[in-house]
Short mmCIF file of C-alpha atoms in Angstrom, two decimals:
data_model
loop_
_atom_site.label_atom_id
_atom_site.label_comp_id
_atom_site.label_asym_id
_atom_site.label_seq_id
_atom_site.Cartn_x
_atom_site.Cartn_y
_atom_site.Cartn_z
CA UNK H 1 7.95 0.43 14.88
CA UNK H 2 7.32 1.02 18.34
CA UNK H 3 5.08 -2.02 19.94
CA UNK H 4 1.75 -1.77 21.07
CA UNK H 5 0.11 -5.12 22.41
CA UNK H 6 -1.69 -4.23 25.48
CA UNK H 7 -3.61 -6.61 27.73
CA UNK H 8 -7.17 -5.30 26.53
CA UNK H 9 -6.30 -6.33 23.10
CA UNK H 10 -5.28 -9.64 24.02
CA UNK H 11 -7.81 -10.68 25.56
CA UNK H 12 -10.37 -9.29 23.28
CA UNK H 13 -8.42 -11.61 20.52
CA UNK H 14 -8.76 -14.17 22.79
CA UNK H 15 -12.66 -13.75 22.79
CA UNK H 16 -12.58 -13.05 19.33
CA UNK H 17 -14.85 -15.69 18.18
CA UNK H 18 -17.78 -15.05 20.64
CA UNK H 19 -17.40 -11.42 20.41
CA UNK H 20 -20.56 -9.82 18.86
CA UNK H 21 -21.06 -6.65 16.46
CA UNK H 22 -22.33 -3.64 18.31
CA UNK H 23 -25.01 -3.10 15.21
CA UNK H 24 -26.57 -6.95 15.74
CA UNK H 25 -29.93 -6.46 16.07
CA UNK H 26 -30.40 -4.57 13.05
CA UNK H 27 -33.40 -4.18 10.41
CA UNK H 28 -33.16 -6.97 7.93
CA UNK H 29 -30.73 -9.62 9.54
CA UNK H 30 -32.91 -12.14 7.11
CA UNK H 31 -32.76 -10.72 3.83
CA UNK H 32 -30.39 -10.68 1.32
CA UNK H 33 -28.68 -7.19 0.95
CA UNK H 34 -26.47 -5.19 -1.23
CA UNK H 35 -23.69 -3.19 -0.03
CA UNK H 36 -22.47 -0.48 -1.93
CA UNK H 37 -18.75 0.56 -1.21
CA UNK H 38 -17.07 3.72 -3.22
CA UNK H 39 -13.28 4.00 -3.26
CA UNK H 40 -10.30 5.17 -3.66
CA UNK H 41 -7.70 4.38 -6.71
CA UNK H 42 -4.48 3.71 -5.16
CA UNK H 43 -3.19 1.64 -8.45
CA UNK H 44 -0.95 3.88 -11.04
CA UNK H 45 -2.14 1.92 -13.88
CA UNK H 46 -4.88 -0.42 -15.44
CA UNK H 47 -2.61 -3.65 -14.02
CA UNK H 48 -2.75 -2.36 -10.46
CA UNK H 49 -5.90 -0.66 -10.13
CA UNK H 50 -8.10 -0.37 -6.14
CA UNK H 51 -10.61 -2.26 -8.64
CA UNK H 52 -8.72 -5.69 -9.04
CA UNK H 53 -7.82 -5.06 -5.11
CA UNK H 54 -11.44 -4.95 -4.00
CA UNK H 55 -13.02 -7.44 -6.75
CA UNK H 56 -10.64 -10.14 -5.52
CA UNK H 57 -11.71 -9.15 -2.17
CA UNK H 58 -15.20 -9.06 -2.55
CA UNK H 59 -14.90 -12.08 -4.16
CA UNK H 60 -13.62 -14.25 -0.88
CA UNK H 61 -15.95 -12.32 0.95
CA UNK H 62 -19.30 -13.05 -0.60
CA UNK H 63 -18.06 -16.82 -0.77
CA UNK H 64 -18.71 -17.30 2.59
CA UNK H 65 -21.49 -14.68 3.64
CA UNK H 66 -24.18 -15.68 0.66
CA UNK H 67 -26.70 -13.28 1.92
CA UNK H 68 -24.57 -10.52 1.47
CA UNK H 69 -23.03 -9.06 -1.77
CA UNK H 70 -20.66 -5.60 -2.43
CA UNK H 71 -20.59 -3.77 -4.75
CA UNK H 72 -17.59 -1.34 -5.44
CA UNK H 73 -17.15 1.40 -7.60
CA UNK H 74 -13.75 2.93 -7.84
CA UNK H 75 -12.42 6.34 -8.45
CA UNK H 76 -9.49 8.41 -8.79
CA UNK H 77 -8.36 10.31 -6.32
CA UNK H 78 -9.43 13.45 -8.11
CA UNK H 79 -12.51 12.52 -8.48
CA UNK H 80 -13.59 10.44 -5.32
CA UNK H 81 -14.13 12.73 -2.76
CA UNK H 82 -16.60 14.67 -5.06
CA UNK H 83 -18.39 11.75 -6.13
CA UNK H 84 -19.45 11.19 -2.88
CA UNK H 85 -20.33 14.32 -1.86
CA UNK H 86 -22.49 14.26 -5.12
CA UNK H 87 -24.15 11.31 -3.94
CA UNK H 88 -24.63 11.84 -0.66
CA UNK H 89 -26.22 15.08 -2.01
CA UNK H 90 -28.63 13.43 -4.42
CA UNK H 91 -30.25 11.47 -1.14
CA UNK H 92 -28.21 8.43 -2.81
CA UNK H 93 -25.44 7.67 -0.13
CA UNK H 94 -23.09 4.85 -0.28
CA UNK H 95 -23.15 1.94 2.28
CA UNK H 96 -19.22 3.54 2.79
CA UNK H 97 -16.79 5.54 1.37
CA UNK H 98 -13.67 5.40 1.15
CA UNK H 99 -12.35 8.85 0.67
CA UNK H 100 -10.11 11.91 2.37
CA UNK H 101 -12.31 12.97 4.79
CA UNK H 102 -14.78 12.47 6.93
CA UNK H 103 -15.65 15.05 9.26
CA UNK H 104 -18.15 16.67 7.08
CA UNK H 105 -20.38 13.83 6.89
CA UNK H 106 -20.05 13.04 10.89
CA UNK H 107 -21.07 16.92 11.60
CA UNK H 108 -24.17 16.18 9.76
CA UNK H 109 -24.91 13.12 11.35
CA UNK H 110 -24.87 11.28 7.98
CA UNK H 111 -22.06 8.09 9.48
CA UNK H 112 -22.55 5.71 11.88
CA UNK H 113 -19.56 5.91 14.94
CA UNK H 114 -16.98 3.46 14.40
CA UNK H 115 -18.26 1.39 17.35
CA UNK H 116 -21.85 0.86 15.92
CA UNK H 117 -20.04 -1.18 13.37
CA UNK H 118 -17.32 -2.35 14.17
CA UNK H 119 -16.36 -5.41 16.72
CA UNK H 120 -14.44 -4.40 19.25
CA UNK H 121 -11.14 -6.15 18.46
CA UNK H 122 -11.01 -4.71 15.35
CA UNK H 123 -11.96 -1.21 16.16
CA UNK H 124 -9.07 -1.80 19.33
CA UNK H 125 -6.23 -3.00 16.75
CA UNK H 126 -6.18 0.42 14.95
CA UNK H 127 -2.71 2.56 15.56
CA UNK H 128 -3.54 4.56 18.75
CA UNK H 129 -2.72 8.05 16.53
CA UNK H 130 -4.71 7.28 13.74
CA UNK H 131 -8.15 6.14 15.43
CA UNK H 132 -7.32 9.88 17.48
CA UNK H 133 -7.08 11.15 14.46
CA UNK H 134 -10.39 9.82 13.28
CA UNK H 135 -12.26 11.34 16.07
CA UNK H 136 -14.95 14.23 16.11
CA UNK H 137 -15.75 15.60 19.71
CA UNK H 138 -14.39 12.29 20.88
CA UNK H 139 -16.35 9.86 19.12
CA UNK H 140 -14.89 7.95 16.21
CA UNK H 141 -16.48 8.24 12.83
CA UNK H 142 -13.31 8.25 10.30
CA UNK H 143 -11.56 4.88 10.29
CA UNK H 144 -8.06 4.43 8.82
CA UNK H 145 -7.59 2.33 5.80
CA UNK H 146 -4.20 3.42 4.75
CA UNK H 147 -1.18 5.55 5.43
CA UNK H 148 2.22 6.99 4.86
CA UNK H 149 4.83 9.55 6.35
CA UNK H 150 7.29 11.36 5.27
CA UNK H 151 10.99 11.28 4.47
CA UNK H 152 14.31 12.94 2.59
CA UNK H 153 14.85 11.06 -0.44
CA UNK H 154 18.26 11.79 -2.02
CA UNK H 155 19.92 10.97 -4.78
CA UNK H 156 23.28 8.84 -4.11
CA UNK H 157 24.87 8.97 -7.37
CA UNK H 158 23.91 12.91 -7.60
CA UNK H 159 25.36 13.33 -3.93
CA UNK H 160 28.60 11.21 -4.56
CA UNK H 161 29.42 13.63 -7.87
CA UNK H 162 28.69 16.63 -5.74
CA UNK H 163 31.40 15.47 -3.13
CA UNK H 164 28.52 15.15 -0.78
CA UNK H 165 29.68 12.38 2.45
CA UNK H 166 26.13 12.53 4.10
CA UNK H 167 22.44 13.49 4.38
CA UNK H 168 21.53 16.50 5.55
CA UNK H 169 20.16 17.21 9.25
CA UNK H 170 19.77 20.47 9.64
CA UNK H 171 18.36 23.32 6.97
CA UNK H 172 21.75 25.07 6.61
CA UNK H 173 23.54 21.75 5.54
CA UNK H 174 20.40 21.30 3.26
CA UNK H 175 20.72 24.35 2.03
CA UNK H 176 24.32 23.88 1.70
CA UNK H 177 24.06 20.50 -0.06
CA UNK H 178 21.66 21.76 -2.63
CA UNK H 179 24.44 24.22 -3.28
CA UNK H 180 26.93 21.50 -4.27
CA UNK H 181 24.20 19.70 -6.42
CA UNK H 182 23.95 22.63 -8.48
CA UNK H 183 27.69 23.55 -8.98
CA UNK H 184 27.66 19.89 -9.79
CA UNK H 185 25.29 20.67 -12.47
CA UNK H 186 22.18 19.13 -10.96
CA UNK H 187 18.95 20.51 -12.77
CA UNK H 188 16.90 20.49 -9.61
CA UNK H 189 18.80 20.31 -6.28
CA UNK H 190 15.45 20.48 -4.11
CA UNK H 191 11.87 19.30 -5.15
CA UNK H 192 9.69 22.16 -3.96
CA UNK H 193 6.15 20.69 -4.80
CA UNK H 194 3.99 23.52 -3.75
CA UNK H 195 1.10 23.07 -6.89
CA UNK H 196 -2.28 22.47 -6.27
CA UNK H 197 -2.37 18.48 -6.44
CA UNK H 198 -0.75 18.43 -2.93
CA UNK H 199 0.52 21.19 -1.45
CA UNK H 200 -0.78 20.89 1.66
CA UNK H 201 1.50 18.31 2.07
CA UNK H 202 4.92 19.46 1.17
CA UNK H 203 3.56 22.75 3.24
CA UNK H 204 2.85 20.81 6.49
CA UNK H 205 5.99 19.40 6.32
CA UNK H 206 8.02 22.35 6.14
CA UNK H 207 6.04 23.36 8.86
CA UNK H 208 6.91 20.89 11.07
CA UNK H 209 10.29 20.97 9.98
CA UNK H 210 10.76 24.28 11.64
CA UNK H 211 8.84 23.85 14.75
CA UNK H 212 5.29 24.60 14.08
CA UNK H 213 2.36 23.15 12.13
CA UNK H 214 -1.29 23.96 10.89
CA UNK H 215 -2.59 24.06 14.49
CA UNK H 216 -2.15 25.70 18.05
CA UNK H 217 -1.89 23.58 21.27
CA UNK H 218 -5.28 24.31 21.67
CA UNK H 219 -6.30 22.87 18.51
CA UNK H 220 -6.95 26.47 16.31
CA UNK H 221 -5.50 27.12 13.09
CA UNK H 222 -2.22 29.05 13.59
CA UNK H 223 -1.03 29.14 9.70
CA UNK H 224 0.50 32.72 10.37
CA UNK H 225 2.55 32.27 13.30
CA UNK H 226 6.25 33.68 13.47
CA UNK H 227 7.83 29.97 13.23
CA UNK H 228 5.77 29.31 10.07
CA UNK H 229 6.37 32.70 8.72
CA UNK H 230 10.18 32.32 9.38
CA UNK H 231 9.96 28.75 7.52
CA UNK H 232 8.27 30.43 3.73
CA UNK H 233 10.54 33.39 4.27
CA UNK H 234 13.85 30.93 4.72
CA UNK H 235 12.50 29.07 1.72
CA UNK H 236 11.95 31.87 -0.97
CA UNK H 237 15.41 33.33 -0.05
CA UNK H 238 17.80 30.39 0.99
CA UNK H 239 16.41 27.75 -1.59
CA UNK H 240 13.82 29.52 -4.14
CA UNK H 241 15.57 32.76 -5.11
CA UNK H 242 18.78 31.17 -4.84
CA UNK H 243 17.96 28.59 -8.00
CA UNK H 244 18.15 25.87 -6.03
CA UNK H 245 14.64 24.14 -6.42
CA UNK H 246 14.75 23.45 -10.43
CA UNK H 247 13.54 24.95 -13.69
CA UNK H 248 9.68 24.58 -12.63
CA UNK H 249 8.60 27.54 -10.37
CA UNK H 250 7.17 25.92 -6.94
CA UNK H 251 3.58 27.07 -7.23
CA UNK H 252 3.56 25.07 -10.70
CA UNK H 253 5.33 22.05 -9.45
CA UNK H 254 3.15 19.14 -8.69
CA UNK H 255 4.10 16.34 -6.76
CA UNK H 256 3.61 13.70 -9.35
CA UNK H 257 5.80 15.83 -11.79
CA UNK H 258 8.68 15.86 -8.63
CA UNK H 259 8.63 12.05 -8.41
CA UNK H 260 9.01 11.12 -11.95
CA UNK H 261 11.95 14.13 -12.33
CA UNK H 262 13.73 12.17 -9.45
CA UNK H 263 13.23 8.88 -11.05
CA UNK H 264 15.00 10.09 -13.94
CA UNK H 265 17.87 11.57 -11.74
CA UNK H 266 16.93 15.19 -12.35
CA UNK H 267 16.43 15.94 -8.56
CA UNK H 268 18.63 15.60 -5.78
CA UNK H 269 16.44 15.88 -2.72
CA UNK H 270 12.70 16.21 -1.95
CA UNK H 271 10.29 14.75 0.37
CA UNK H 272 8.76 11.78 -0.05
CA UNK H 273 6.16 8.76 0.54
CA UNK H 274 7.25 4.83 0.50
CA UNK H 275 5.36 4.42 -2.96
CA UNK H 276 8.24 6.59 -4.31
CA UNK H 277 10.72 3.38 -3.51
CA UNK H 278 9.07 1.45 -5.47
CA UNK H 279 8.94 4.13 -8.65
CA UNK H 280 12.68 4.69 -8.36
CA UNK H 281 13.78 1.16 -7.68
CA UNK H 282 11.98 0.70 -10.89
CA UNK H 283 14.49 3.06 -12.47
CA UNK H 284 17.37 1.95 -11.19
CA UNK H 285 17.80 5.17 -9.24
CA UNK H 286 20.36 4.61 -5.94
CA UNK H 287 18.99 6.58 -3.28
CA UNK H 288 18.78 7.39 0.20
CA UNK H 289 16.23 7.61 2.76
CA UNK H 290 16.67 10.21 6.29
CA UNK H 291 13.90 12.27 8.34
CA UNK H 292 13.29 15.61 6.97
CA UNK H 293 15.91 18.05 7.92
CA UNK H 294 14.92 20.50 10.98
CA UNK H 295 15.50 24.10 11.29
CA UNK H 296 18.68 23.94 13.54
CA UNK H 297 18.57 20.80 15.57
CA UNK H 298 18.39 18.04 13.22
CA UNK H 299 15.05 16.23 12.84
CA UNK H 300 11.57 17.55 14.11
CA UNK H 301 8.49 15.61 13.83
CA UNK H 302 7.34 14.12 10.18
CA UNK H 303 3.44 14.48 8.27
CA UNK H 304 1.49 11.54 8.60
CA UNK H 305 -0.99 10.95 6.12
CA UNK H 306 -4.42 8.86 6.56
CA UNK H 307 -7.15 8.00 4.14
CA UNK H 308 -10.67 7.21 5.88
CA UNK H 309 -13.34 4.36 5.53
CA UNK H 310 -16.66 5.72 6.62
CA UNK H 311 -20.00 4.39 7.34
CA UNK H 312 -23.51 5.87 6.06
CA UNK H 313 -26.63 5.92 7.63
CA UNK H 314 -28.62 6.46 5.10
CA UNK H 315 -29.65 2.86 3.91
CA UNK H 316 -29.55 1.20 8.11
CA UNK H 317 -27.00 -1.59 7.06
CA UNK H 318 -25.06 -1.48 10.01
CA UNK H 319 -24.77 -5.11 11.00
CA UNK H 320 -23.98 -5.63 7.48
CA UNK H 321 -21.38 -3.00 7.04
CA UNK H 322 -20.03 -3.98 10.24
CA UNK H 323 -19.35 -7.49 9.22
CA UNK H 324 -18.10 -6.89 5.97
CA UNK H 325 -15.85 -4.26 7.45
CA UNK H 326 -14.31 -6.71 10.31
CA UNK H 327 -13.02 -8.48 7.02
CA UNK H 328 -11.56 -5.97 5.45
CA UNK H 329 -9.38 -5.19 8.17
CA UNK H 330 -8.34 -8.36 9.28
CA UNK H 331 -4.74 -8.83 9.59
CA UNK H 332 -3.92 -10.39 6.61
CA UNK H 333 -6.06 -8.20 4.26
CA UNK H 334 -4.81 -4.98 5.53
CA UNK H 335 -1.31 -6.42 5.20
CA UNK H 336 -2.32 -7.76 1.24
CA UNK H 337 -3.73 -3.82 0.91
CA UNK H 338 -0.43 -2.22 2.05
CA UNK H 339 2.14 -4.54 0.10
CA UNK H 340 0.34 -3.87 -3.12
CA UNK H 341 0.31 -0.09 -3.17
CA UNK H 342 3.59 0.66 -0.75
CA UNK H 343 1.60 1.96 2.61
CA UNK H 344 1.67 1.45 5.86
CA UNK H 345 -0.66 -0.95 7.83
CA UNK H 346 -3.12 1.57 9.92
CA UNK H 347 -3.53 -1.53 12.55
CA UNK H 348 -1.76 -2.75 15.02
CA UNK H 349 -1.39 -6.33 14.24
CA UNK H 350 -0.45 -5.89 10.52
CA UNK H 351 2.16 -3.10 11.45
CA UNK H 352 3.68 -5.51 14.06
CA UNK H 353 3.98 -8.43 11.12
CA UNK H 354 5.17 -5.62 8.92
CA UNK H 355 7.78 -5.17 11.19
CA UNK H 356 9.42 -8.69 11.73
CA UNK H 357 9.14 -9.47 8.05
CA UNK H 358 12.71 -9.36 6.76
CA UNK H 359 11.21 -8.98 3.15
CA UNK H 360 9.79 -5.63 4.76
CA UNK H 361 12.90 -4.39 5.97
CA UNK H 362 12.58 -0.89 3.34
CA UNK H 363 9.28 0.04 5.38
CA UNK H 364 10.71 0.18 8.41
CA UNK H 365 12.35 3.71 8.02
CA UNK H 366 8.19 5.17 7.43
CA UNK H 367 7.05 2.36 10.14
CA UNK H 368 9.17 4.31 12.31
CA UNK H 369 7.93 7.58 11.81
CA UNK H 370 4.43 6.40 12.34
CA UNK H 371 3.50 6.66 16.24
CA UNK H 372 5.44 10.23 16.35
CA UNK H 373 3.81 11.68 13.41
CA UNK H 374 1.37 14.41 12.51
CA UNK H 375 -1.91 14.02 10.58
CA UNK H 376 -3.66 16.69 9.10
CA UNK H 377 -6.55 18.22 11.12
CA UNK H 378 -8.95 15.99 9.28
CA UNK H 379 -11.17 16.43 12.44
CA UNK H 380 -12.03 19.84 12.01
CA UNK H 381 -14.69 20.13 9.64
CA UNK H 382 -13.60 23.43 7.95
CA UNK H 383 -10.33 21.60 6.94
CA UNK H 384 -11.15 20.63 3.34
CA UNK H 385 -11.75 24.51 2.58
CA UNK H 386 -8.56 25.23 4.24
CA UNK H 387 -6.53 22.29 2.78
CA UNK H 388 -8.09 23.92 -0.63
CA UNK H 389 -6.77 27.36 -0.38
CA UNK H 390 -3.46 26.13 0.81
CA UNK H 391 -3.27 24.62 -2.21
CA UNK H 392 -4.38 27.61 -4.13
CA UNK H 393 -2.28 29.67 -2.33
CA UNK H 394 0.96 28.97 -0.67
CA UNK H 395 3.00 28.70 -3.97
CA UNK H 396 2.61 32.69 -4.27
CA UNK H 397 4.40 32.83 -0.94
CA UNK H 398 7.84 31.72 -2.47
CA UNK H 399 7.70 33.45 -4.99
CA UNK H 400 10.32 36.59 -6.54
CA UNK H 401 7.76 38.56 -5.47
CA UNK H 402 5.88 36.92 -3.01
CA UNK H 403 5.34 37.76 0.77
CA UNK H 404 5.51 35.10 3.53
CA UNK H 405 3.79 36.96 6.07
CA UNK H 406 1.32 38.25 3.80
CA UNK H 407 0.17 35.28 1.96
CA UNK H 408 0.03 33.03 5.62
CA UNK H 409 -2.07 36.14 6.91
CA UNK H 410 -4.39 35.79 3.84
CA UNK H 411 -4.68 31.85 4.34
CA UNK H 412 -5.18 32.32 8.28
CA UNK H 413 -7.94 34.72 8.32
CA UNK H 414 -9.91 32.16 5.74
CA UNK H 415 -9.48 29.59 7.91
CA UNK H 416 -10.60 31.13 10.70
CA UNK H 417 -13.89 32.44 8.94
CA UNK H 418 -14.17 29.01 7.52
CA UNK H 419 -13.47 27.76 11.17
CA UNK H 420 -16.27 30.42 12.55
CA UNK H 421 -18.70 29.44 9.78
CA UNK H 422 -18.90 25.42 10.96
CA UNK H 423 -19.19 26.18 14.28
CA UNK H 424 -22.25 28.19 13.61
CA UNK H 425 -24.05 25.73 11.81
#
């Protein structure tokens, strides 16, 4: 991964140990407080779960800051995001969340900017893209806690019985490959996840695959442009109608169902995260790892994918949050947090160590992919109605009888009212 110490950094590490929090100063420096953290479940089963993570953390933590305890609750991913918004509704927000979003929240005012909280070494070690990322009208509020990109997975075994020398670069020699795997008599050539857990995802990707994205250059949702209309129509007739992407129509397809097919050897290709390594290791699955095919030039840029710590307001812990928040992304915790659930580090020290650890020589392919990658536009507040219809959506657009043009028209004039409608209030 590509290096980032800078001067400013070092020397702030230098003065690490007399640097002070921006919230010192704050209401109730004397008393004994509570924190209370909500988060994400990153664990895919009881023996792994965020809650073991955190309680072990906690645990260190409150050992040496006796005026300060945590408390965490954990959640899955499907139900996180709306436990906090039903919390934060009920006048009962958490000390910090650790969810998908954040932009919401900042809009309203409801989370202290990252620099009220954090020191600044810390808040200066995250990866450049992903504090950008994190930003709302140029102030920080969303700050990274964990991340992945994107890559071809492929099945060696599959490829080798196919007669199949190489990964493909380009779309026609994916197309062409996924050809092979089915004369071969592979059930599902291509992985298509375009159900509603995450289709967003696989959708971005194929976006950027063929030279466009969610968003303009000047930042406005451009879901129905010609480059993204040519990528749905080239993948309902070159992969879709031609059988190529399995038994399970796209819109139907999840991606957790995709996984576990290609850790049985069912698929050939799809796109994937680093936890998927781990899950077909597990298997004994020989496979391959490339960047995701481009339209006619080989590889264009990859999705990038950040979860967010925020801060509330609502209870005025910030010197406390701050502190306790310095410690969870110290260099060795963040590194602890990202070997236990297969993610990338989202700070610059950890993804340098990362990096120079032989024992994390399999990361490096997604390490790589990092600093050129593309996040969702978490930083416009309309995005989690968007993200939601895309996932409602974008299957029907691959379909036998489905209509590109049509369905990315639909999607883009919702965004834009849903665009129109934040910016009025």
């Amino acid at each position: 991964m590509q290096r980032r110490t800078t001067g400013l950094i070092a020397v702030l590490s230098a003065l690490g140990m007399t640097a002070t929090l921006a919230g010192c100063g704050s209401s109730g420096d004397s008393e004994d407080v509570t924190l209370k953290l909500v988060a994400a479940d990153y664990g895919d089963s009881a023996a792994n779960s965020s809650q073991k993570y955190w309680d072990t953390l906690v645990k260190k933590y409150e050992a040496k800051h006796p005026g300060i305890k945590v408390e965490v609750s954990v959640y899955s991913w499907n139900d996180v995001d709306r436990k906090v918004e039903e919390m934060v509704a009920a006048g009962k927000a958490p000390d910090m969340a650790q969810i998908g979003a954040y932009a919401d929240y900042a809009a309203a005012g409801k989370l202290y900017p990252a620099d009220d909280v954090l020191s600044i070494p810390v808040q200066a070690d995250f990866v450049s893209e992903l504090s950008t990322a994190g930003q709302l009208n140029r102030v920080q509020y969303g700050m990274p806690f964990a991340a992945s990109t994107r890559l071809l997975f492929y099945n060696k075994k599959l490829f080798a019985q196919a007669g199949i020398t190489g990964a493909p670069k380009t779309w026609d020699e994916l197309a062409a490959d996924a050809k092979a795997l089915k004369a071969a008599g592979v059930e599902t050539p291509y992985a298509l996840p375009l159900g509603p857990e995450e289709a967003q995802a696989e959708t971005m990707q194929w976006m950027l695959s063929g030279g466009d994205g969610y968003l303009s250059s000047v930042g406005t949702y451009n879901l129905d442009s010609a480059q993204n209309v040519a990528t749905f129509a080239w993948l309902k007739d070159e992969l879709v109608g031609k059988g190529l992407t399995g038994p399970t129509a796209p819109a139907k397809l999840n991606r957790a169902a995709a996984f576990a097919a290609f850790t049985r050897g069912e698929v050939g290709m799809l796109s994937g995260h680093p936890t998927l390594m781990k899950m077909a290791a597990k298997k004994g699955v020989k496979f391959g790892m490339v960047p995701m095919p481009g339209v006619d030039s080989g590889p264009k840029a990859t999705m990038g994918v950040a979860d967010w710590m925020t801060a509330f307001r609502k209870n005025g812990h910030k010197q406390q949050i701050g502190d306790f928040l310095d410690f969870v992304y110290n260099e060795k915790n963040v590194l602890a947090f990202s070997h236990e659930y297969d993610l990338l580090p989202v700070t610059n020290s950890a993804s340098e160590a990362m990096a120079a650890d032989e024992g994390d020589a399999e990361m490096g392919p997604f390490l790589e992919e990092l600093p050129t990658s593309e996040l969702y536009p978490v930083g416009k507040t309309s995005w989690a109605t968007v993200s939601a219809n895309i996932k409602k959506q974008i299957g029907k657009a691959v379909s036998p009888s489905g209509n590109p043009a049509a369905i990315l028209g639909q999607l883009q004039r919702t965004a834009d009212a849903a665009d129109t409608a934040d910016a009025a209030e």
